[in-house]
C-alpha cells in the first residue's frame, strides 16, 4: 500500500481525552476515531489489526471444533423475557422500539438467541457436542464509557456457546475452549494467565478470566512465577482427546493465580517470596459453564440415549477483539509508539523513501516494493514528500515490525537500512538483499 | 468439514412464509433463520457464502484503490441534523435513545459519518482522490419486510464514498466504481447490467443501478441484446488510466437498458425486435454521484491548488452482500435446489459416504477427504448414517458444484462417482483419480 493512496490520519498532539496509553496511541496512530461517547470507527490501520486479531481467534475456534455463524445485532425483547433477563439486565441494555412499537434491543450478548437457534433444530444427543460461535458487534450502554475501545459501548465480541448432554461432556467442551484461548492469546503475542472467576449461583470451578500481563494494566493480579515457564499447546494439540485437554487445563490451573477480587491472602502469603509475582493485568477473555440455566428456562432439550428428554448443558466463551487490540498495545509499546507483535501488525514492513523525486531513491523503492508485494509481504510504502523527522516518527508510532529506509546516498551506493522496531537495531545491507532479509 | 460435526439444519418442508425461491431455498438449506420480522441469523452454511461474497467485493474495491475502514452501526442524531436528514428520513430510520436520553440511530447509510471523518483530517487537494468503504450492518425499518434477506430490515451493506476536488475527478472516481462493480458481479457468477437511475435534484447522468438478470427477478427490465456479448474487464484493468475507464463505461452504457421506472417506450420501440430483450431483474448495486450535497451542508472542504477552499465532490456506491446472495440463488437454481457458482459456493465439493461403517467406504472417503483438504479444496464430508435418498437430496439442495459419491460396491472396486451439480452429469472414475478430477 502506498501511503499517498492510503488514509492514515496521524495526530501530532496527544489527545486530551485519552487517559491510558492504548487509547492515546490508537488515536495518534490514526487507528480509531470517536463518533459518539463510547462509539468508534476503526480507521484503515485499525481495521487491518482488527482483521488480523479476528482471523487468529477464528482459526483457533475452528481448530477446536467450534462452528461459525452470524447472529444479528438486533434482538426481540420477547426472547429475553423467556430467560427473565429482559427486566433483570438493567440500563446497560440498549432498548429500542420499532415503527410498529415492537420492543427490540441491541444485543449485549447472545445466550438467548443461540439457545433459540439450538432448540429449533437440535433434537438428539447424537447431534452433540456442538459449539456455535460468532464475531459480531454488541452494545452495552455503560454509564461512563472511557479508555477508548478498551471500554466502549459498541464493541466487537467473539462469543461461543457450547451444548452438551451432561456435565462431563460440558466440562470437556470447556477444556477445549480453555486450550483454544491459551493458543489464541499466545498467537497474539501476549502472555495470558487464566484466573478463577466467580461462578455465582452456578457453583463449581468452571469459570475463568484470561488476564494478560501489562505494566499499565487496569487491575492488580497475583500469580505464581511458574506461569512464566508454562508451555502453551502447539497447533497439533488433539481436541478430540479429552484426557490430554484435561491435563493441560490441570497444569494451567494448579499454580496460584488470582485477580484482586478473588485474591486469597492466606494462600498468597504461604508462597515463598521468590515464587510470587504481583503484577498488573487486563481481562481479555472469559469462559463460563452455566449448566442448564438457559436451556431449562427456554426448553432447549435433547433426547438422550435412554430416550428421555434432558435440558442441554451450556457454556459461553467470550473474547473482545476490539478490546484485545487495546490490551496488546498496553502490553507492547514504548516512548515512540506501538510495537506490534508480528502476528497482528497492520503491515509487515514500512518502506521509507527518504527523498521521493530522487531517481535512485524512487527506483530502489519501487523495486523493493514490487518484490516484497510479489513475495506476499504486506508493505506500507511511504512515498510521500515529507520531512525525514516526520517520516521516522510516523513509522515508529504505527509500530510495524520492520522498517526499510532508502536515502539518496544509500540508494546511489546500492544500500538500504533495515530497522527492527522492537529492538531499535539498524543494519545497512545491499538493496539486493532487502527482500531476503525481510522474508527471512 | 465433517457433516457430523457441522450445524446444517435442513428443512424437509417448504416454509409457508417464503414467497420467493431464494427465501425458500435459503431456509430449507439451513443458510438463514428468522429471529424477528426482517431480522435473520446467517447459519454456518449461509455465513460461508456471505464471507465468499464479501471477499470478492473487498478484493475488487481494493483493486480499484478504495480503502477499507469500519464505521460503527450506531450513530449520533446530531450528525444527521447537520445534513438535514434526521427529520427528513422518516420512519425507516430506527431511532434510539440511550440511558442519558441522547438521541442515537442505527445507521441506514453512512454519508454523514464518512463526511465527518473526512472533514476531521483531510485539508488539501493533495490528499485526493480518496475512496473510503466499509462492509457493515445497516438497519432500515421497512413497513413490510419480506422475501427473506432480499428485503430485510437488518442487512449487510458495502458502502463506498469517493472524495474528489472537482467534477472531472469525481467522474473518474465514479468510473472506477462502475468497472469494479462489473468485475464484482461477474466474479459472483452473475450477468449484471448497469441501468441509468434517477438522479433527482443532482441531475446529470452519474447514477446507475446494477441489475442482474434472473427469470424470477422482482422487476421488469428492458435491454439490448448486445449486453449479452459485452466483455467484462479483466483483473489487469488499469484503474489509474482515466481514459480507458471512461471507454469501458461508454461501451457499457451505450446500448439501451432501462428499469421499468426509467423505461423510454419510444426508444425501445425503435429497436429492431431481434435486438430487444425484455427480462426480469434484481437490483444488486447502486452507484451515485451527488456532488457537494453533504460537503456543503457539513463544511467538508479542501484547499485547492489555487489556495482556495472548496467543498469536495462526493459519490456513494453500494452493494448489499446479504441481498446479493439471494439474487445469486434467484439466478441459479433448479427444482432440486441451489446451484452455486464456484466462486461463492460454501464448499467446493460434497463428499458422500453412502455407508458409514463399511470398511471400504470409510477408508476410501477418509483418504479422499484428507487429500482434498491437503490440496486446499473445501470439502463437506457427509459421514452420517442416513438414508441414500436424504443424502442426495441434501447435497442437491445445498448446491455444491461437485459431488463425490462413494458406495460400498464402488469402494471395493476402487471407484467413485463424480457428479457435476449444474449439468447433472455423472462419471465413474478410479478412487485414485478423484483428487485430480476435483482440482482440475
Coordinates of C-alpha atoms in Angstrom, one line a residue, chain A residues 77-404:
Chain A
X77 CA -37.4 -8.3 23.7
X78 CA -39.7 -11.4 23.9
X79 CA -36.8 -13.7 23.6
X80 CA -35.2 -12.1 26.6
X81 CA -38.4 -12.3 28.5
X82 CA -38.2 -16.1 28.2
X83 CA -35.0 -16.2 30.2
X84 CA -36.1 -13.5 32.6
X85 CA -33.2 -11.2 31.7
X86 CA -35.2 -8.5 29.9
X87 CA -36.1 -6.9 33.1
X88 CA -33.1 -8.1 35.0
X89 CA -30.5 -6.6 32.6
X90 CA -31.0 -3.0 33.6
X91 CA -29.8 0.1 31.9
X92 CA -26.8 -1.4 30.2
X93 CA -29.2 -2.8 27.7
X94 CA -29.9 -0.5 24.7
X95 CA -33.7 -0.9 24.3
X96 CA -35.4 0.1 21.1
X97 CA -38.9 0.4 19.8
X98 CA -39.5 0.0 16.1
X99 CA -42.1 1.7 13.9
X100 CA -44.8 -0.8 14.9
X101 CA -43.9 -0.3 18.6
X102 CA -42.4 -3.7 18.9
X103 CA -39.8 -3.9 21.6
X104 CA -36.3 -4.7 20.4
X105 CA -32.8 -4.4 21.8
X106 CA -29.2 -4.2 20.6
X107 CA -27.7 -7.5 21.7
X108 CA -25.3 -7.2 24.6
X109 CA -24.7 -11.0 24.4
X110 CA -26.4 -13.9 22.7
X111 CA -27.3 -16.7 25.2
X112 CA -31.0 -16.4 24.5
X113 CA -30.7 -16.2 20.7
X114 CA -28.3 -19.1 20.3
X115 CA -30.5 -21.2 22.6
X116 CA -33.4 -20.4 20.4
X117 CA -31.5 -21.5 17.3
X118 CA -30.4 -24.7 19.1
X119 CA -33.9 -25.7 20.3
X120 CA -35.4 -25.0 16.9
X121 CA -33.4 -27.7 15.2
X122 CA -31.5 -30.0 17.5
X123 CA -33.4 -32.9 18.9
X124 CA -31.0 -35.7 19.8
X125 CA -27.9 -36.3 21.8
X126 CA -26.4 -37.7 18.6
X127 CA -26.0 -34.1 17.3
X128 CA -23.8 -33.2 20.3
X129 CA -21.3 -31.9 21.2
X130 CA -22.0 -28.6 19.4
X131 CA -20.3 -25.3 19.8
X132 CA -21.6 -22.3 17.8
X133 CA -19.8 -19.0 17.8
X134 CA -20.0 -15.7 16.0
X135 CA -18.0 -12.5 15.9
X136 CA -20.5 -9.6 16.0
X137 CA -20.9 -6.1 17.3
X138 CA -22.5 -5.8 20.7
X139 CA -23.7 -2.8 22.6
X140 CA -23.6 -2.2 26.3
X141 CA -24.7 1.2 27.5
X142 CA -22.0 1.9 30.1
X143 CA -22.7 4.9 32.3
X144 CA -19.2 6.3 31.7
X145 CA -17.6 4.8 28.6
X146 CA -13.9 5.5 28.6
X147 CA -10.4 4.3 27.7
X148 CA -11.2 4.2 24.0
X149 CA -12.0 0.7 22.7
X150 CA -10.9 -0.8 26.0
X151 CA -14.3 0.0 27.4
X152 CA -16.5 1.2 24.7
X153 CA -20.3 0.9 24.3
X154 CA -20.3 -0.6 20.8
X155 CA -17.7 -3.3 20.8
X156 CA -16.9 -6.4 18.8
X157 CA -17.2 -9.7 20.6
X158 CA -16.4 -13.3 19.7
X159 CA -18.9 -15.3 21.7
X160 CA -19.1 -19.1 21.6
X161 CA -21.8 -21.3 23.1
X162 CA -21.3 -25.0 23.8
X163 CA -24.1 -27.5 24.0
X164 CA -23.6 -30.9 25.7
X165 CA -25.7 -33.8 27.0
X166 CA -24.3 -33.8 30.5
X167 CA -21.8 -32.2 32.9
X168 CA -18.8 -34.4 31.9
X169 CA -19.2 -33.6 28.2
X170 CA -19.7 -29.9 29.0
X171 CA -16.5 -30.0 31.1
X172 CA -14.6 -31.3 28.1
X173 CA -16.2 -28.6 25.9
X174 CA -15.0 -26.1 28.5
X175 CA -11.5 -27.5 28.3
X176 CA -11.5 -27.3 24.5
X177 CA -12.2 -23.5 24.8
X178 CA -9.7 -23.1 27.6
X179 CA -6.9 -24.6 25.4
X180 CA -8.1 -22.6 22.3
X181 CA -7.9 -19.4 24.4
X182 CA -4.3 -20.2 25.5
X183 CA -3.3 -20.6 21.9
X184 CA -5.2 -17.5 20.7
X185 CA -3.6 -15.1 23.2
X186 CA -0.2 -16.6 22.6
X187 CA -0.5 -16.2 18.9
X188 CA -1.5 -12.5 19.5
X189 CA 1.9 -12.1 21.2
X190 CA 0.5 -12.0 24.7
X191 CA 1.2 -13.7 28.0
X192 CA -2.3 -14.7 29.2
X193 CA -3.0 -16.3 32.6
X194 CA -6.3 -18.0 33.4
X195 CA -7.6 -16.9 36.7
X196 CA -10.6 -18.4 38.5
X197 CA -13.6 -16.2 38.3
X198 CA -16.8 -16.0 40.3
X199 CA -19.4 -18.7 39.3
X200 CA -22.2 -17.2 41.3
X201 CA -25.2 -19.4 41.9
X202 CA -23.9 -22.0 39.3
X203 CA -21.1 -23.0 41.6
X204 CA -18.2 -25.3 40.7
X205 CA -14.9 -24.2 39.3
X206 CA -15.7 -23.8 35.6
X207 CA -15.3 -20.1 35.2
X208 CA -12.0 -18.4 34.2
X209 CA -10.9 -15.0 33.2
X210 CA -7.9 -14.8 30.9
X211 CA -5.8 -11.9 32.1
X212 CA -2.8 -10.6 30.1
X213 CA 0.1 -9.1 31.9
X214 CA 0.8 -5.5 31.1
X215 CA 2.6 -3.0 33.2
X216 CA -0.1 -0.4 32.5
X217 CA -2.9 -3.0 33.2
X218 CA -6.1 -1.8 34.8
X219 CA -6.1 -4.2 37.8
X220 CA -3.8 -5.8 40.2
X221 CA -3.2 -9.6 39.8
X222 CA -1.3 -12.1 41.9
X223 CA 0.3 -15.2 40.4
X224 CA 2.9 -17.8 40.7
X225 CA 6.1 -17.3 38.8
X226 CA 5.7 -20.8 37.3
X227 CA 3.2 -19.3 34.8
X228 CA 6.1 -17.6 33.1
X229 CA 7.6 -21.0 32.1
X230 CA 4.4 -23.0 31.3
X231 CA 4.3 -24.2 27.7
X232 CA 1.3 -23.3 25.5
X233 CA 0.0 -26.3 23.4
X234 CA 1.1 -26.3 19.8
X235 CA -1.2 -26.4 16.8
X236 CA -1.0 -30.2 16.8
X237 CA -3.0 -30.4 20.1
X238 CA -5.6 -33.1 19.7
X239 CA -9.0 -31.5 20.5
X240 CA -10.7 -35.0 20.4
X241 CA -8.5 -36.3 23.3
X242 CA -10.5 -35.3 26.4
X243 CA -7.8 -36.7 28.7
X244 CA -4.9 -34.7 27.4
X245 CA -7.1 -31.5 27.3
X246 CA -7.9 -32.0 31.0
X247 CA -4.2 -32.5 31.7
X248 CA -3.3 -29.2 30.0
X249 CA -6.1 -27.4 32.0
X250 CA -4.9 -29.0 35.2
X251 CA -1.4 -27.8 34.6
X252 CA -2.6 -24.3 33.8
X253 CA -4.8 -24.0 36.9
X254 CA -2.6 -25.5 39.5
X255 CA -0.2 -22.6 40.3
X256 CA -1.7 -19.8 42.3
X257 CA -3.4 -17.1 40.2
X258 CA -6.0 -14.6 41.3
X259 CA -7.4 -11.3 40.4
X260 CA -7.8 -8.7 43.2
X261 CA -11.4 -9.8 43.5
X262 CA -10.7 -13.5 44.1
X263 CA -7.4 -13.0 46.0
X264 CA -6.8 -15.3 48.9
X265 CA -4.3 -13.5 51.1
X266 CA -3.6 -16.5 53.2
X267 CA -2.7 -18.8 50.3
X268 CA -0.6 -16.0 48.8
X269 CA 1.3 -15.3 52.0
X270 CA 2.1 -19.0 52.2
X271 CA 4.1 -18.9 49.0
X272 CA 7.8 -18.2 49.2
X273 CA 8.7 -14.7 48.2
X274 CA 10.7 -15.8 45.1
X275 CA 7.7 -17.6 43.7
X276 CA 5.3 -14.7 43.9
X277 CA 4.6 -12.3 41.1
X278 CA 2.4 -9.3 41.8
X279 CA 1.6 -7.7 38.5
X280 CA -0.9 -5.7 36.6
X281 CA -3.3 -7.2 34.2
X282 CA -6.1 -6.7 31.7
X283 CA -9.0 -9.1 31.3
X284 CA -9.2 -10.2 27.6
X285 CA -11.4 -13.3 27.8
X286 CA -13.9 -15.0 29.9
X287 CA -15.1 -18.6 29.8
X288 CA -18.0 -19.9 31.8
X289 CA -20.0 -23.0 32.3
X290 CA -23.6 -22.2 33.3
X291 CA -25.2 -25.6 33.1
X292 CA -28.9 -25.7 32.3
X293 CA -29.7 -22.1 33.3
X294 CA -31.0 -21.1 29.8
X295 CA -31.9 -24.5 28.5
X296 CA -34.3 -25.0 31.3
X297 CA -35.9 -21.6 31.1
X298 CA -36.2 -21.8 27.3
X299 CA -37.0 -25.5 27.0
X300 CA -33.9 -26.5 25.0
X301 CA -33.9 -30.2 25.4
X302 CA -32.4 -33.2 23.6
X303 CA -33.4 -36.8 23.7
X304 CA -30.6 -38.8 25.5
X305 CA -29.5 -42.4 24.8
X306 CA -32.1 -43.5 27.3
X307 CA -34.9 -42.0 25.3
X308 CA -35.6 -39.3 27.9
X309 CA -35.6 -35.5 27.2
X310 CA -33.0 -33.6 29.1
X311 CA -32.1 -29.9 29.1
X312 CA -28.7 -29.3 27.4
X313 CA -25.7 -28.2 29.5
X314 CA -24.2 -25.0 28.1
X315 CA -21.2 -22.8 28.5
X316 CA -20.3 -19.4 27.0
X317 CA -16.9 -18.2 25.9
X318 CA -16.1 -14.6 25.1
X319 CA -13.2 -12.6 23.7
X320 CA -13.5 -8.9 22.8
X321 CA -11.3 -8.4 19.7
X322 CA -11.6 -4.6 19.8
X323 CA -10.6 -4.6 23.5
X324 CA -7.9 -7.1 22.8
X325 CA -6.2 -4.7 20.4
X326 CA -6.0 -2.1 23.2
X327 CA -4.6 -4.7 25.5
X328 CA -1.9 -5.7 23.0
X329 CA -0.8 -2.1 22.8
X330 CA -0.8 -1.8 26.7
X331 CA 1.5 -4.8 26.7
X332 CA 3.7 -3.8 23.8
X333 CA 4.7 -0.1 23.3
X334 CA 7.5 2.3 24.1
X335 CA 8.0 6.1 24.2
X336 CA 7.9 6.4 20.4
X337 CA 4.7 4.4 19.9
X338 CA 3.2 1.0 19.3
X339 CA 5.4 -2.1 18.9
X340 CA 3.2 -4.7 17.2
X341 CA 3.8 -8.4 17.6
X342 CA 4.3 -9.7 14.1
X343 CA 1.1 -11.8 14.0
X344 CA -1.2 -8.8 14.4
X345 CA 0.8 -5.9 12.8
X346 CA -1.3 -4.0 10.3
X347 CA 1.6 -4.3 7.8
X348 CA 4.8 -6.4 8.0
X349 CA 7.1 -3.7 6.8
X350 CA 7.3 0.0 6.4
X351 CA 9.3 1.1 3.4
X352 CA 10.5 4.7 3.7
X353 CA 11.6 6.6 0.6
X354 CA 13.6 9.5 2.2
X355 CA 13.5 11.6 -1.0
X356 CA 10.7 11.0 -3.4
X357 CA 11.6 12.5 -6.7
X358 CA 15.2 11.4 -6.4
X359 CA 15.7 9.0 -9.3
X360 CA 17.9 6.5 -7.3
X361 CA 15.6 6.5 -4.3
X362 CA 12.5 6.1 -6.4
X363 CA 13.9 3.3 -8.5
X364 CA 15.3 1.4 -5.4
X365 CA 12.0 1.8 -3.6
X366 CA 9.8 0.8 -6.5
X367 CA 11.9 -2.4 -7.0
X368 CA 11.8 -3.3 -3.3
X369 CA 8.1 -2.5 -3.1
X370 CA 7.2 -4.7 -6.1
X371 CA 9.3 -7.6 -5.0
X372 CA 8.0 -7.6 -1.4
X373 CA 4.4 -7.5 -2.6
X374 CA 5.2 -10.3 -5.0
X375 CA 6.6 -12.3 -2.1
X376 CA 3.3 -11.8 -0.2
X377 CA 4.8 -9.4 2.3
X378 CA 2.4 -6.6 3.4
X379 CA 4.2 -3.3 2.9
X380 CA 3.3 0.2 3.7
X381 CA 5.3 2.3 1.4
X382 CA 5.9 5.9 2.5
X383 CA 6.2 7.6 -0.9
X384 CA 5.3 11.0 0.4
X385 CA 7.3 14.1 0.2
X386 CA 7.6 15.0 3.9
X387 CA 10.3 15.7 6.3
X388 CA 12.6 12.9 7.5
X389 CA 11.7 13.5 11.1
X390 CA 8.0 13.2 10.4
X391 CA 8.6 10.0 8.4
X392 CA 10.6 8.3 11.2
X393 CA 8.2 9.5 13.9
X394 CA 5.1 8.1 12.0
X395 CA 6.8 4.8 11.3
X396 CA 7.8 4.4 14.9
X397 CA 4.3 5.5 16.1
X398 CA 2.4 2.9 14.0
X399 CA 4.9 0.3 15.1
X400 CA 5.4 -2.0 12.1
X401 CA 7.9 -4.8 13.0
X402 CA 10.5 -3.8 10.3
X403 CA 11.4 -0.6 8.6
X404 CA 13.3 -0.4 5.3

